[in-house]
């Protein structure tokens, strides 16, 4: 595969930007090859600077659930652009997207738009601390909630990929209020609550973890967290930046029937433009400036372009059969990948929730960070490269999630399964 232009561009990029990228996991560091520079995308396909075509399962790390360049999204954004990209003033479009979010997400009575998932989680935690008057935050090893200082503790995603789950530059003083529990282990949460009686402001969790690979909550786990929070007056925050509108229109909280006190969103609600959001009960959200004293602000929060992209995307998700069709294709892909590995006699642990899936290079079940961290990341790298060489663009890290979109065809899925059969045969040889 000709990659001359990507290589030349990467060389220039590295002289200008740290690692040649604007977000670490894009650098392909953990999969043993240089990143591709992408020129354009359409539907389920992306095209690199050398004109090579790939079936895309990154989908910009989740936002592109209706596929790239969906005509309805393109039209909405270009129409908004012709009226002005940002005014720094309230617009009707913000009301429209807020209405859609409030209608869709069980826990959200009021919402604040921001420009990234990091801003959403950072702000939600500030609000939870103000509401409870407490400082401590419980998060889970392997979960990633963006790069706010106090959340870069035992973090997943790129932090785990690069072995810096506790990043340099975060003062111990900032991290000391962050308590770490084990995913799928309610006792580890109970122990932290007991040791920090009356001091825990919130528990923040990815209700389906997508940043240590894809790890589903065990039956009863989310319900146990809900009971603990009710008993102790702790705010339960579901970080649905990845799962929101992904695994169901109402997110993981709709899928599992567990309602948090607050929810953070991002990715899909921006339809590929920069949007994050956090919301919850009115009595909590009203503490936020200017209705309350908790300060939070943003130059481009709620800007018309991003709102237009989000509204168009969520409107498409409401179309009859969208999620049923996505479920069918995702199940076909997961079954095909698992069969390809089994036929080659290659040990993997396959995980899937809706259109989020992960092939763990492990011969045991992966249900938390400890088991995820035991995966054979070197062999994952060989698998990634073998798939890329066959025109399949997977997430370039064992600790990420693969996403299926509404634009992926059955033919795309079957081509991917064929590529995997060849890849696993190479790995097993
Ligand atoms: P952003 O600040 O990147 O918009 O969102 C942070 C975030 C918060 N919460 C969850 C559950 C997330 O998955 C993320 C961001 N996800 C990563 C991919 N796993 C973004 C990709 C990247 O870091 O380049």
mmCIF file of N, CA, C and O in Angstrom, residues 23-28 30-31 35-36 38 40-47 54-68 157 210-211 214 241-242 246 267-268 271-272 326 333 337 355-358 380 383-384 387-388 391-408 412-413 416:
data_model
loop_
_atom_site.group_PDB
_atom_site.id
_atom_site.type_symbol
_atom_site.label_atom_id
_atom_site.label_comp_id
_atom_site.label_asym_id
_atom_site.label_seq_id
_atom_site.Cartn_x
_atom_site.Cartn_y
_atom_site.Cartn_z
ATOM 1 N N UNK A 23 -4.060 14.749 19.164
ATOM 2 C CA UNK A 23 -4.576 13.919 20.252
ATOM 3 C C UNK A 23 -3.778 12.616 20.224
ATOM 4 O O UNK A 23 -3.647 12.005 19.148
ATOM 5 N N UNK A 24 -3.209 12.215 21.371
ATOM 6 C CA UNK A 24 -2.160 11.181 21.377
ATOM 7 C C UNK A 24 -2.496 9.852 20.714
ATOM 8 O O UNK A 24 -1.691 9.306 19.971
ATOM 9 N N UNK A 25 -3.710 9.339 20.965
ATOM 10 C CA UNK A 25 -3.983 7.963 20.497
ATOM 11 C C UNK A 25 -3.978 7.881 18.979
ATOM 12 O O UNK A 25 -3.812 6.811 18.398
ATOM 13 N N UNK A 26 -4.123 9.051 18.306
ATOM 14 C CA UNK A 26 -4.096 9.056 16.827
ATOM 15 C C UNK A 26 -2.697 8.756 16.281
ATOM 16 O O UNK A 26 -2.558 8.491 15.090
ATOM 17 N N UNK A 27 -1.691 8.774 17.157
ATOM 18 C CA UNK A 27 -0.311 8.657 16.656
ATOM 19 C C UNK A 27 0.067 7.218 16.318
ATOM 20 O O UNK A 27 1.177 6.951 15.852
ATOM 21 N N UNK A 28 -0.837 6.270 16.596
ATOM 22 C CA UNK A 28 -0.569 4.862 16.241
ATOM 23 C C UNK A 28 0.638 4.311 17.012
ATOM 24 O O UNK A 28 1.199 3.289 16.629
ATOM 25 N N UNK A 30 0.992 2.689 19.680
ATOM 26 C CA UNK A 30 0.932 1.367 20.334
ATOM 27 C C UNK A 30 0.692 0.255 19.317
ATOM 28 O O UNK A 30 0.592 -0.917 19.684
ATOM 29 N N UNK A 31 0.597 0.587 18.031
ATOM 30 C CA UNK A 31 0.315 -0.458 17.031
ATOM 31 C C UNK A 31 1.455 -0.584 16.024
ATOM 32 O O UNK A 31 1.329 -1.281 15.025
ATOM 33 N N UNK A 35 0.963 6.890 11.629
ATOM 34 C CA UNK A 35 -0.454 7.168 11.363
ATOM 35 C C UNK A 35 -0.703 7.540 9.907
ATOM 36 O O UNK A 35 0.193 8.002 9.212
ATOM 37 N N UNK A 36 -1.909 7.282 9.458
ATOM 38 C CA UNK A 36 -2.335 7.714 8.119
ATOM 39 C C UNK A 36 -2.870 9.127 8.242
ATOM 40 O O UNK A 36 -3.521 9.467 9.237
ATOM 41 N N UNK A 38 -5.593 11.470 6.897
ATOM 42 C CA UNK A 38 -6.861 11.254 6.200
ATOM 43 C C UNK A 38 -7.227 12.516 5.423
ATOM 44 O O UNK A 38 -7.147 13.620 5.939
ATOM 45 N N UNK A 40 -10.312 12.580 3.290
ATOM 46 C CA UNK A 40 -11.760 12.775 3.227
ATOM 47 C C UNK A 40 -12.440 11.496 3.683
ATOM 48 O O UNK A 40 -11.767 10.463 3.867
ATOM 49 N N UNK A 41 -13.756 11.596 3.844
ATOM 50 C CA UNK A 41 -14.513 10.412 4.255
ATOM 51 C C UNK A 41 -15.921 10.543 3.693
ATOM 52 O O UNK A 41 -16.399 11.645 3.405
ATOM 53 N N UNK A 42 -16.578 9.417 3.532
ATOM 54 C CA UNK A 42 -17.978 9.414 3.070
ATOM 55 C C UNK A 42 -18.613 8.099 3.516
ATOM 56 O O UNK A 42 -18.028 7.025 3.317
ATOM 57 N N UNK A 43 -19.734 8.204 4.208
ATOM 58 C CA UNK A 43 -20.412 6.985 4.641
ATOM 59 C C UNK A 43 -19.543 6.183 5.590
ATOM 60 O O UNK A 43 -19.086 6.691 6.601
ATOM 61 N N UNK A 44 -19.281 4.927 5.233
ATOM 62 C CA UNK A 44 -18.475 4.052 6.115
ATOM 63 C C UNK A 44 -16.999 4.074 5.733
ATOM 64 O O UNK A 44 -16.201 3.344 6.312
ATOM 65 N N UNK A 45 -16.640 4.897 4.756
ATOM 66 C CA UNK A 45 -15.280 4.841 4.220
ATOM 67 C C UNK A 45 -14.485 6.093 4.557
ATOM 68 O O UNK A 45 -15.037 7.207 4.575
ATOM 69 N N UNK A 46 -13.164 5.882 4.751
ATOM 70 C CA UNK A 46 -12.250 7.025 4.833
ATOM 71 C C UNK A 46 -11.159 6.812 3.792
ATOM 72 O O UNK A 46 -10.870 5.676 3.400
ATOM 73 N N UNK A 47 -10.556 7.922 3.347
ATOM 74 C CA UNK A 47 -9.561 7.889 2.273
ATOM 75 C C UNK A 47 -8.337 8.657 2.739
ATOM 76 O O UNK A 47 -8.461 9.795 3.213
ATOM 77 N N UNK A 54 -10.441 2.840 3.080
ATOM 78 C CA UNK A 54 -10.565 1.939 4.226
ATOM 79 C C UNK A 54 -12.021 1.901 4.696
ATOM 80 O O UNK A 54 -12.730 2.919 4.607
ATOM 81 N N UNK A 55 -12.432 0.759 5.238
ATOM 82 C CA UNK A 55 -13.706 0.705 5.964
ATOM 83 C C UNK A 55 -13.392 1.236 7.359
ATOM 84 O O UNK A 55 -12.490 0.705 8.033
ATOM 85 N N UNK A 56 -14.091 2.270 7.799
ATOM 86 C CA UNK A 56 -13.738 2.982 9.024
ATOM 87 C C UNK A 56 -14.560 2.501 10.221
ATOM 88 O O UNK A 56 -15.789 2.612 10.232
ATOM 89 N N UNK A 57 -13.867 1.992 11.246
ATOM 90 C CA UNK A 57 -14.549 1.576 12.487
ATOM 91 C C UNK A 57 -14.151 2.453 13.667
ATOM 92 O O UNK A 57 -14.485 2.137 14.811
ATOM 93 N N UNK A 58 -13.437 3.578 13.392
ATOM 94 C CA UNK A 58 -13.152 4.544 14.457
ATOM 95 C C UNK A 58 -14.274 5.579 14.522
ATOM 96 O O UNK A 58 -14.744 5.954 15.593
ATOM 97 N N UNK A 59 -14.716 6.020 13.326
ATOM 98 C CA UNK A 59 -15.843 6.956 13.292
ATOM 99 C C UNK A 59 -15.592 8.193 14.143
ATOM 100 O O UNK A 59 -16.479 8.648 14.869
ATOM 101 N N UNK A 60 -14.348 8.706 14.057
ATOM 102 C CA UNK A 60 -13.908 9.865 14.845
ATOM 103 C C UNK A 60 -14.037 9.593 16.339
ATOM 104 O O UNK A 60 -14.348 10.478 17.129
ATOM 105 N N UNK A 61 -13.905 8.340 16.755
ATOM 106 C CA UNK A 61 -13.980 7.884 18.166
ATOM 107 C C UNK A 61 -15.399 7.947 18.688
ATOM 108 O O UNK A 61 -15.640 8.148 19.870
ATOM 109 N N UNK A 62 -16.374 7.821 17.771
ATOM 110 C CA UNK A 62 -17.757 7.673 18.217
ATOM 111 C C UNK A 62 -18.786 8.591 17.585
ATOM 112 O O UNK A 62 -19.920 8.167 17.357
ATOM 113 N N UNK A 63 -18.443 9.848 17.282
ATOM 114 C CA UNK A 63 -19.469 10.775 16.770
ATOM 115 C C UNK A 63 -20.181 10.352 15.488
ATOM 116 O O UNK A 63 -21.351 10.669 15.307
ATOM 117 N N UNK A 64 -19.501 9.610 14.600
ATOM 118 C CA UNK A 64 -20.037 9.434 13.248
ATOM 119 C C UNK A 64 -20.986 8.241 13.134
ATOM 120 O O UNK A 64 -20.847 7.380 12.279
ATOM 121 N N UNK A 65 -21.971 8.186 14.042
ATOM 122 C CA UNK A 65 -22.881 7.031 14.096
ATOM 123 C C UNK A 65 -23.764 6.937 12.856
ATOM 124 O O UNK A 65 -24.249 5.854 12.513
ATOM 125 N N UNK A 66 -23.976 8.066 12.136
ATOM 126 C CA UNK A 66 -24.777 7.972 10.902
ATOM 127 C C UNK A 66 -23.867 7.896 9.680
ATOM 128 O O UNK A 66 -24.330 7.959 8.541
ATOM 129 N N UNK A 67 -22.545 7.793 9.945
ATOM 130 C CA UNK A 67 -21.586 7.731 8.838
ATOM 131 C C UNK A 67 -21.059 9.123 8.516
ATOM 132 O O UNK A 67 -21.638 10.142 8.932
ATOM 133 N N UNK A 68 -19.974 9.147 7.761
ATOM 134 C CA UNK A 68 -19.341 10.428 7.411
ATOM 135 C C UNK A 68 -20.146 11.145 6.327
ATOM 136 O O UNK A 68 -20.716 10.513 5.436
ATOM 137 N N UNK A 157 -8.158 4.827 27.942
ATOM 138 C CA UNK A 157 -7.948 5.428 26.613
ATOM 139 C C UNK A 157 -6.452 5.676 26.374
ATOM 140 O O UNK A 157 -5.614 4.843 26.692
ATOM 141 N N UNK A 210 -15.680 2.142 27.682
ATOM 142 C CA UNK A 210 -15.234 2.060 26.280
ATOM 143 C C UNK A 210 -13.779 2.439 26.128
ATOM 144 O O UNK A 210 -13.251 2.499 25.031
ATOM 145 N N UNK A 211 -13.123 2.724 27.262
ATOM 146 C CA UNK A 211 -11.741 3.246 27.201
ATOM 147 C C UNK A 211 -10.715 2.318 27.812
ATOM 148 O O UNK A 211 -9.594 2.738 28.085
ATOM 149 N N UNK A 214 -13.913 -2.479 25.310
ATOM 150 C CA UNK A 214 -15.339 -2.400 25.669
ATOM 151 C C UNK A 214 -15.623 -3.366 26.817
ATOM 152 O O UNK A 214 -15.449 -4.572 26.656
ATOM 153 N N UNK A 241 -20.516 10.226 27.426
ATOM 154 C CA UNK A 241 -19.901 10.895 26.264
ATOM 155 C C UNK A 241 -19.817 9.910 25.107
ATOM 156 O O UNK A 241 -20.061 10.253 23.954
ATOM 157 N N UNK A 242 -19.471 8.658 25.390
ATOM 158 C CA UNK A 242 -19.354 7.653 24.326
ATOM 159 C C UNK A 242 -20.667 6.870 24.136
ATOM 160 O O UNK A 242 -21.090 6.612 23.016
ATOM 161 N N UNK A 246 -25.579 6.210 21.590
ATOM 162 C CA UNK A 246 -24.832 5.156 20.890
ATOM 163 C C UNK A 246 -25.484 3.790 21.039
ATOM 164 O O UNK A 246 -25.820 3.111 20.111
ATOM 165 N N UNK A 267 -19.462 13.771 21.694
ATOM 166 C CA UNK A 267 -19.388 12.947 20.482
ATOM 167 C C UNK A 267 -20.645 13.023 19.605
ATOM 168 O O UNK A 267 -20.853 13.992 18.890
ATOM 169 N N UNK A 268 -21.569 12.052 19.735
ATOM 170 C CA UNK A 268 -22.712 11.959 18.809
ATOM 171 C C UNK A 268 -23.572 13.220 18.817
ATOM 172 O O UNK A 268 -24.087 13.640 17.783
ATOM 173 N N UNK A 271 -22.456 15.478 16.267
ATOM 174 C CA UNK A 271 -22.495 15.000 14.883
ATOM 175 C C UNK A 271 -21.181 15.208 14.148
ATOM 176 O O UNK A 271 -21.151 15.342 12.932
ATOM 177 N N UNK A 272 -20.073 15.256 14.903
ATOM 178 C CA UNK A 272 -18.761 15.449 14.280
ATOM 179 C C UNK A 272 -18.216 16.856 14.471
ATOM 180 O O UNK A 272 -17.089 17.156 14.112
ATOM 181 N N UNK A 326 -28.777 -1.240 13.243
ATOM 182 C CA UNK A 326 -27.393 -1.138 13.747
ATOM 183 C C UNK A 326 -27.044 -2.376 14.589
ATOM 184 O O UNK A 326 -25.945 -2.923 14.491
ATOM 185 N N UNK A 333 -21.095 -8.568 12.720
ATOM 186 C CA UNK A 333 -19.638 -8.316 12.734
ATOM 187 C C UNK A 333 -18.980 -9.037 13.905
ATOM 188 O O UNK A 333 -17.986 -9.744 13.737
ATOM 189 N N UNK A 337 -16.126 -11.899 13.581
ATOM 190 C CA UNK A 337 -14.745 -11.730 14.074
ATOM 191 C C UNK A 337 -14.388 -12.851 15.052
ATOM 192 O O UNK A 337 -13.294 -13.419 14.999
ATOM 193 N N UNK A 355 -23.496 -1.226 19.230
ATOM 194 C CA UNK A 355 -22.532 -1.011 18.135
ATOM 195 C C UNK A 355 -21.152 -0.625 18.654
ATOM 196 O O UNK A 355 -20.344 -0.050 17.931
ATOM 197 N N UNK A 356 -20.896 -0.951 19.919
ATOM 198 C CA UNK A 356 -19.556 -0.806 20.526
ATOM 199 C C UNK A 356 -18.990 -2.210 20.690
ATOM 200 O O UNK A 356 -19.643 -3.059 21.299
ATOM 201 N N UNK A 357 -17.800 -2.447 20.120
ATOM 202 C CA UNK A 357 -17.252 -3.783 20.302
ATOM 203 C C UNK A 357 -15.736 -3.756 20.372
ATOM 204 O O UNK A 357 -15.091 -2.766 20.010
ATOM 205 N N UNK A 358 -15.199 -4.870 20.924
ATOM 206 C CA UNK A 358 -13.743 -4.954 21.128
ATOM 207 C C UNK A 358 -13.303 -6.407 21.072
ATOM 208 O O UNK A 358 -13.988 -7.289 21.595
ATOM 209 N N UNK A 380 -1.988 -7.545 19.411
ATOM 210 C CA UNK A 380 -3.056 -6.657 18.925
ATOM 211 C C UNK A 380 -2.490 -5.755 17.824
ATOM 212 O O UNK A 380 -3.122 -5.548 16.784
ATOM 213 N N UNK A 383 -2.300 -7.535 14.619
ATOM 214 C CA UNK A 383 -3.667 -7.695 14.073
ATOM 215 C C UNK A 383 -4.113 -6.388 13.425
ATOM 216 O O UNK A 383 -4.615 -6.362 12.295
ATOM 217 N N UNK A 384 -3.886 -5.282 14.137
ATOM 218 C CA UNK A 384 -4.277 -3.964 13.609
ATOM 219 C C UNK A 384 -3.625 -3.727 12.236
ATOM 220 O O UNK A 384 -4.293 -3.348 11.266
ATOM 221 N N UNK A 387 -5.028 -5.895 9.463
ATOM 222 C CA UNK A 387 -6.351 -5.414 9.013
ATOM 223 C C UNK A 387 -6.189 -4.139 8.190
ATOM 224 O O UNK A 387 -6.823 -3.988 7.135
ATOM 225 N N UNK A 388 -5.305 -3.254 8.626
ATOM 226 C CA UNK A 388 -5.105 -1.996 7.882
ATOM 227 C C UNK A 388 -4.606 -2.298 6.472
ATOM 228 O O UNK A 388 -5.065 -1.693 5.502
ATOM 229 N N UNK A 391 -7.293 -2.858 4.202
ATOM 230 C CA UNK A 391 -8.294 -1.814 4.004
ATOM 231 C C UNK A 391 -9.347 -1.741 5.086
ATOM 232 O O UNK A 391 -10.473 -1.288 4.848
ATOM 233 N N UNK A 392 -8.986 -2.177 6.307
ATOM 234 C CA UNK A 392 -9.925 -2.059 7.437
ATOM 235 C C UNK A 392 -9.262 -1.223 8.530
ATOM 236 O O UNK A 392 -8.184 -1.588 9.032
ATOM 237 N N UNK A 393 -9.878 -0.107 8.874
ATOM 238 C CA UNK A 393 -9.295 0.870 9.797
ATOM 239 C C UNK A 393 -9.956 0.711 11.169
ATOM 240 O O UNK A 393 -11.081 1.146 11.384
ATOM 241 N N UNK A 394 -9.230 -0.015 12.059
ATOM 242 C CA UNK A 394 -9.729 -0.247 13.419
ATOM 243 C C UNK A 394 -9.173 0.819 14.358
ATOM 244 O O UNK A 394 -8.254 1.545 13.986
ATOM 245 N N UNK A 395 -9.685 0.875 15.583
ATOM 246 C CA UNK A 395 -9.122 1.788 16.579
ATOM 247 C C UNK A 395 -7.691 1.358 16.876
ATOM 248 O O UNK A 395 -7.461 0.177 17.152
ATOM 249 N N UNK A 396 -6.705 2.283 16.791
ATOM 250 C CA UNK A 396 -5.282 1.924 16.928
ATOM 251 C C UNK A 396 -4.839 1.747 18.375
ATOM 252 O O UNK A 396 -3.848 2.305 18.800
ATOM 253 N N UNK A 397 -5.588 0.980 19.135
ATOM 254 C CA UNK A 397 -5.177 0.652 20.505
ATOM 255 C C UNK A 397 -6.068 -0.465 21.036
ATOM 256 O O UNK A 397 -7.280 -0.484 20.787
ATOM 257 N N UNK A 398 -5.454 -1.374 21.819
ATOM 258 C CA UNK A 398 -6.256 -2.423 22.449
ATOM 259 C C UNK A 398 -7.249 -1.824 23.444
ATOM 260 O O UNK A 398 -8.288 -2.438 23.722
ATOM 261 N N UNK A 399 -6.946 -0.650 23.951
ATOM 262 C CA UNK A 399 -7.777 -0.047 25.004
ATOM 263 C C UNK A 399 -8.745 0.989 24.439
ATOM 264 O O UNK A 399 -8.967 2.047 25.028
ATOM 265 N N UNK A 400 -9.281 0.679 23.254
ATOM 266 C CA UNK A 400 -10.306 1.533 22.666
ATOM 267 C C UNK A 400 -11.446 0.646 22.172
ATOM 268 O O UNK A 400 -11.376 -0.575 22.265
ATOM 269 N N UNK A 401 -12.470 1.280 21.653
ATOM 270 C CA UNK A 401 -13.659 0.570 21.190
ATOM 271 C C UNK A 401 -13.823 0.759 19.689
ATOM 272 O O UNK A 401 -13.474 1.812 19.154
ATOM 273 N N UNK A 402 -14.321 -0.267 19.024
ATOM 274 C CA UNK A 402 -14.648 -0.217 17.597
ATOM 275 C C UNK A 402 -16.120 0.145 17.462
ATOM 276 O O UNK A 402 -16.956 -0.325 18.253
ATOM 277 N N UNK A 403 -16.438 1.034 16.534
ATOM 278 C CA UNK A 403 -17.817 1.506 16.373
ATOM 279 C C UNK A 403 -18.375 1.150 14.999
ATOM 280 O O UNK A 403 -17.725 1.402 13.976
ATOM 281 N N UNK A 404 -19.577 0.602 14.985
ATOM 282 C CA UNK A 404 -20.304 0.370 13.735
ATOM 283 C C UNK A 404 -21.272 1.542 13.552
ATOM 284 O O UNK A 404 -21.823 2.062 14.536
ATOM 285 N N UNK A 405 -21.422 1.986 12.297
ATOM 286 C CA UNK A 405 -22.335 3.104 12.033
ATOM 287 C C UNK A 405 -23.509 2.632 11.180
ATOM 288 O O UNK A 405 -23.485 1.544 10.608
ATOM 289 N N UNK A 406 -24.494 3.505 11.072
ATOM 290 C CA UNK A 406 -25.639 3.211 10.206
ATOM 291 C C UNK A 406 -25.238 3.151 8.741
ATOM 292 O O UNK A 406 -25.963 2.625 7.906
ATOM 293 N N UNK A 407 -24.049 3.677 8.419
ATOM 294 C CA UNK A 407 -23.608 3.690 7.014
ATOM 295 C C UNK A 407 -22.891 2.401 6.629
ATOM 296 O O UNK A 407 -22.679 2.122 5.449
ATOM 297 N N UNK A 408 -22.498 1.587 7.616
ATOM 298 C CA UNK A 408 -21.818 0.323 7.281
ATOM 299 C C UNK A 408 -22.835 -0.620 6.635
ATOM 300 O O UNK A 408 -23.922 -0.839 7.179
ATOM 301 N N UNK A 412 -19.836 -4.358 3.761
ATOM 302 C CA UNK A 412 -18.688 -3.871 4.555
ATOM 303 C C UNK A 412 -18.369 -4.878 5.660
ATOM 304 O O UNK A 412 -17.214 -5.211 5.905
ATOM 305 N N UNK A 413 -19.420 -5.313 6.346
ATOM 306 C CA UNK A 413 -19.245 -6.225 7.490
ATOM 307 C C UNK A 413 -18.609 -7.532 7.001
ATOM 308 O O UNK A 413 -17.624 -8.018 7.579
ATOM 309 N N UNK A 416 -15.016 -7.167 6.130
ATOM 310 C CA UNK A 416 -14.222 -7.035 7.364
ATOM 311 C C UNK A 416 -13.968 -8.412 7.977
ATOM 312 O O UNK A 416 -12.855 -8.712 8.420
#
